[in-house]
PDB file of C-alpha atoms in Angstrom:
ATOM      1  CA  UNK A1152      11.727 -36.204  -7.420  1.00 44.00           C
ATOM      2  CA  UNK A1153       9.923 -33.621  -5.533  1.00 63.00           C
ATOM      3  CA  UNK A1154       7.392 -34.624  -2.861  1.00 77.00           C
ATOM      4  CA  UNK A1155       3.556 -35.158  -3.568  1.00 86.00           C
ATOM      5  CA  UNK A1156       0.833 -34.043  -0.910  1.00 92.00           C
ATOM      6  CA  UNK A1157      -2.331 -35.192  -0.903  1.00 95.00           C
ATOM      7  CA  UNK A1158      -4.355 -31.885  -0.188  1.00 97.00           C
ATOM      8  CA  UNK A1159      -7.895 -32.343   1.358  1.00 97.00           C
ATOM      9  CA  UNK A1160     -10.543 -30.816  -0.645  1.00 97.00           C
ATOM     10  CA  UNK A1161     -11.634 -28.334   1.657  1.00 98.00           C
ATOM     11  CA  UNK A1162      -8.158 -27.193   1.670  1.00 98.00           C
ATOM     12  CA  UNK A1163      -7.682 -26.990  -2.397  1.00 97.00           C
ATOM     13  CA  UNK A1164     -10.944 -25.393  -2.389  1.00 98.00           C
ATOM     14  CA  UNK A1165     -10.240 -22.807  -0.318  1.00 98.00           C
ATOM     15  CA  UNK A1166      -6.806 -21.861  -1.912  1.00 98.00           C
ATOM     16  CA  UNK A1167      -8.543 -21.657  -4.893  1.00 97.00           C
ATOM     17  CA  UNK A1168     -11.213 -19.506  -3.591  1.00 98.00           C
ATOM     18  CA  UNK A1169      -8.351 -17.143  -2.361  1.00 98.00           C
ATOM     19  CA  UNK A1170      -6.722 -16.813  -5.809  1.00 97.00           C
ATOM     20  CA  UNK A1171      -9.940 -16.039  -7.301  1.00 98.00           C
ATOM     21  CA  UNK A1172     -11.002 -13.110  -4.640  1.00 98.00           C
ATOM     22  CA  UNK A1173      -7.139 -12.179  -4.989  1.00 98.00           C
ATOM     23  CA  UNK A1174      -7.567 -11.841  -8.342  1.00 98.00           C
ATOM     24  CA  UNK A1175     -11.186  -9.858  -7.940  1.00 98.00           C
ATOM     25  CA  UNK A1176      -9.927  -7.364  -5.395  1.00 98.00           C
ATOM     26  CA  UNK A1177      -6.696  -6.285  -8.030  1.00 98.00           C
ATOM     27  CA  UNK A1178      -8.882  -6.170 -10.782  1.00 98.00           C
ATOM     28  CA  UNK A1179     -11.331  -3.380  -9.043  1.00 98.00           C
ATOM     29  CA  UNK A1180      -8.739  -2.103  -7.043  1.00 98.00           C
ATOM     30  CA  UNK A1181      -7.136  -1.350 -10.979  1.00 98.00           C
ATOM     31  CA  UNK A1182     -10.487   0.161 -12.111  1.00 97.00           C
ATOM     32  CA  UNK A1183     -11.059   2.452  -9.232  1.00 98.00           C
ATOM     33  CA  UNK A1184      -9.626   6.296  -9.099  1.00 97.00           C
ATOM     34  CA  UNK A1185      -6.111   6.390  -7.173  1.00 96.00           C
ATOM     35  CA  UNK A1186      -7.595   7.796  -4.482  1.00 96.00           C
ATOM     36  CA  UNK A1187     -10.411   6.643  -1.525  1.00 97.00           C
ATOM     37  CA  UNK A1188     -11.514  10.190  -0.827  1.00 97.00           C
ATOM     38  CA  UNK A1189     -11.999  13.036  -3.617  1.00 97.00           C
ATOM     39  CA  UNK A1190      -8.628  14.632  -4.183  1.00 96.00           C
ATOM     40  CA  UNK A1191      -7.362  17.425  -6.571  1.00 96.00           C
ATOM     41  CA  UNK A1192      -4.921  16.124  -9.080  1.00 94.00           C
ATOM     42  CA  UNK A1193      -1.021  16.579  -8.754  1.00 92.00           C
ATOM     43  CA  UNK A1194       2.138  16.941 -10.553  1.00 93.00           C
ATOM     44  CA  UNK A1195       5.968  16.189  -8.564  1.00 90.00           C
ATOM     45  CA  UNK A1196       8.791  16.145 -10.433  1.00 82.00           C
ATOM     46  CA  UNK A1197      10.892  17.127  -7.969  1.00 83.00           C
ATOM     47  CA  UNK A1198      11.989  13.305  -6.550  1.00 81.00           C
ATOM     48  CA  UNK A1199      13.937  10.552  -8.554  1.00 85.00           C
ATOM     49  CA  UNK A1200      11.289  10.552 -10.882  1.00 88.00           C
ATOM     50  CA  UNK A1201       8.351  12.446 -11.794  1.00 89.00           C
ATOM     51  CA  UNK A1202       5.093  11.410  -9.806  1.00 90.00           C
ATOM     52  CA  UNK A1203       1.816  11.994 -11.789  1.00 93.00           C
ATOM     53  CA  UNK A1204      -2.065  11.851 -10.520  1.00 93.00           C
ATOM     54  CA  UNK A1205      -5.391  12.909 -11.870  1.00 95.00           C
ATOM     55  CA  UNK A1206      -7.822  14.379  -9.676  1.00 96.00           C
ATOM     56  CA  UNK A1207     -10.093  11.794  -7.604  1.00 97.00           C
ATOM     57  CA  UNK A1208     -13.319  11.912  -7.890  1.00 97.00           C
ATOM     58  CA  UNK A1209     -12.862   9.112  -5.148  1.00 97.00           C
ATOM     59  CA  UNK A1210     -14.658   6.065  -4.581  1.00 98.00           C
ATOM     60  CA  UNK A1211     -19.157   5.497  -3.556  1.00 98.00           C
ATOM     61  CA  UNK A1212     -19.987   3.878  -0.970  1.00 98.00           C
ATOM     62  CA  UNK A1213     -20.859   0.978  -3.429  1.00 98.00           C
ATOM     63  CA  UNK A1214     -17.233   0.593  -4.509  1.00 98.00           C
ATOM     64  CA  UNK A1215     -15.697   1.060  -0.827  1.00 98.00           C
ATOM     65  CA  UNK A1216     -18.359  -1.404   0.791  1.00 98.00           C
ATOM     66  CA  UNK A1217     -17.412  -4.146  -2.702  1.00 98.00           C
ATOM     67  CA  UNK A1218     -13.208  -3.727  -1.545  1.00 98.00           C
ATOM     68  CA  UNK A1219     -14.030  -4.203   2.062  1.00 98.00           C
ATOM     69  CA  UNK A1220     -16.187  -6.886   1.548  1.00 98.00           C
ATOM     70  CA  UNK A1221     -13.317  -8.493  -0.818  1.00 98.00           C
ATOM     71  CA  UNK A1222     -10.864  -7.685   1.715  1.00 98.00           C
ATOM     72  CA  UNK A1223     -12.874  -9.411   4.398  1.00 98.00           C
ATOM     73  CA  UNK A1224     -12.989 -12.486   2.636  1.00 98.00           C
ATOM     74  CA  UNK A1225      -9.579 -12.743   1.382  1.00 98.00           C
ATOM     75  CA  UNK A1226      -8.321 -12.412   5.267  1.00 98.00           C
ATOM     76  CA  UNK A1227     -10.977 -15.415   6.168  1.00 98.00           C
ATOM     77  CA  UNK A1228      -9.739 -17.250   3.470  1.00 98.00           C
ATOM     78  CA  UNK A1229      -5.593 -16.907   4.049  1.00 98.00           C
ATOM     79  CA  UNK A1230      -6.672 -17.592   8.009  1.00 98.00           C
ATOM     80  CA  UNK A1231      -8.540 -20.811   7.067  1.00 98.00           C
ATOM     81  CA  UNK A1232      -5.912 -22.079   4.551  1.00 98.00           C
ATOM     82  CA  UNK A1233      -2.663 -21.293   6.816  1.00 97.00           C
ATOM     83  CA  UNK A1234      -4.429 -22.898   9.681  1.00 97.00           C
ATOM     84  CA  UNK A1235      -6.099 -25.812   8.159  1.00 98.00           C
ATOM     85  CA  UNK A1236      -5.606 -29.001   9.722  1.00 97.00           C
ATOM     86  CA  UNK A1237      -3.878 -30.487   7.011  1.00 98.00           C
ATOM     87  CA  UNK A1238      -0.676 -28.591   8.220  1.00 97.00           C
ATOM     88  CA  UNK A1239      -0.173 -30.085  11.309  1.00 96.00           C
ATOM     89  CA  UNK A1240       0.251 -33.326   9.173  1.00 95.00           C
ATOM     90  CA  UNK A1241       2.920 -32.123   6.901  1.00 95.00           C
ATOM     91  CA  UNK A1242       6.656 -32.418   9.033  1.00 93.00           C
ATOM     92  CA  UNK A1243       8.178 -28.699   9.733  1.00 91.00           C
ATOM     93  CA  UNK A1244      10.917 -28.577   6.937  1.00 91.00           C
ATOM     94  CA  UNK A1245       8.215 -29.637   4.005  1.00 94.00           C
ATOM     95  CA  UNK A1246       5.741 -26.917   5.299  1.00 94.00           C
ATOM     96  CA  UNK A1247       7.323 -24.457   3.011  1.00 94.00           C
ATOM     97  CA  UNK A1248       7.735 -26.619  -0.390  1.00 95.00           C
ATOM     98  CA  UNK A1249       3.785 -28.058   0.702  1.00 96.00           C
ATOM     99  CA  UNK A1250       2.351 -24.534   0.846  1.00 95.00           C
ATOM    100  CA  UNK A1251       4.218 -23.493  -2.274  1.00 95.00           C
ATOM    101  CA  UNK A1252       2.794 -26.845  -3.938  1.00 95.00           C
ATOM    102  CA  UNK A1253      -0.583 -26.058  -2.789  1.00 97.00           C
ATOM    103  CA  UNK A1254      -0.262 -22.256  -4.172  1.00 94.00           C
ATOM    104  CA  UNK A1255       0.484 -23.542  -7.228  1.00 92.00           C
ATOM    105  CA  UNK A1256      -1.995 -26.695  -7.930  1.00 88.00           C
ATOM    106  CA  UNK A1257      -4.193 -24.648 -10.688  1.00 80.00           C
ATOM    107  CA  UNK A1258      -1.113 -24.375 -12.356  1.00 77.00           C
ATOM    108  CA  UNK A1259       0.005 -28.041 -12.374  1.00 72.00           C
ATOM    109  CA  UNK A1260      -3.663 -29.329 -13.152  1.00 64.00           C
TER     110      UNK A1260
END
């Protein structure tokens, strides 16, 4: 049977957190044009296979300050839940198989 960890709160509520500004950050990142800055559009089909863009209108300042903000807070939240406390708990072989468990909790729930 595969171990059981007893997660603190703050910790499950921070992974959590981190999917869901994960998840946030691709879905804009999806909706926004390919390219930061405005760009003309191009065509190379000269490589292994043919490379395709649009122009770019690029991005406001509304849509760069929303990704950097997102950005910000995913790196606060990976930094809070790698270094949590809980860690130093967990023996060195399990840390592995714990954080996987703990990435996946939604899923098990």
């Amino acid at each position: 049977m595969a171990a059981t960890y007893d997660f603190p709160s703050d910790l499950l509520a921070g992974q959590e957190e981190l999917h869901q500004v994960r998840a946030e950050l691709s879905a804009l990142l999806k909706r926004l044009p390919w390219s930061v800055v405005p760009l003309e559009g191009f065509s190379d089909g000269g490589g292994w296979r043919k490379v395709e863009r649009p122009a770019s209108p690029g991005w406001t300042e509304d849509e760069q300050a929303e990704v950097e903000k997102l950005r910000r807070r995913e790196h606060e939240l990976a930094i809070f839940v790698s270094g949590h406390r809980f860690w130093a708990e967990v023996t060195t072989p399990d840390r592995v198989h714990a954080r996987s468990r703990l990435k996946h909790t939604r899923e098990e729930a």
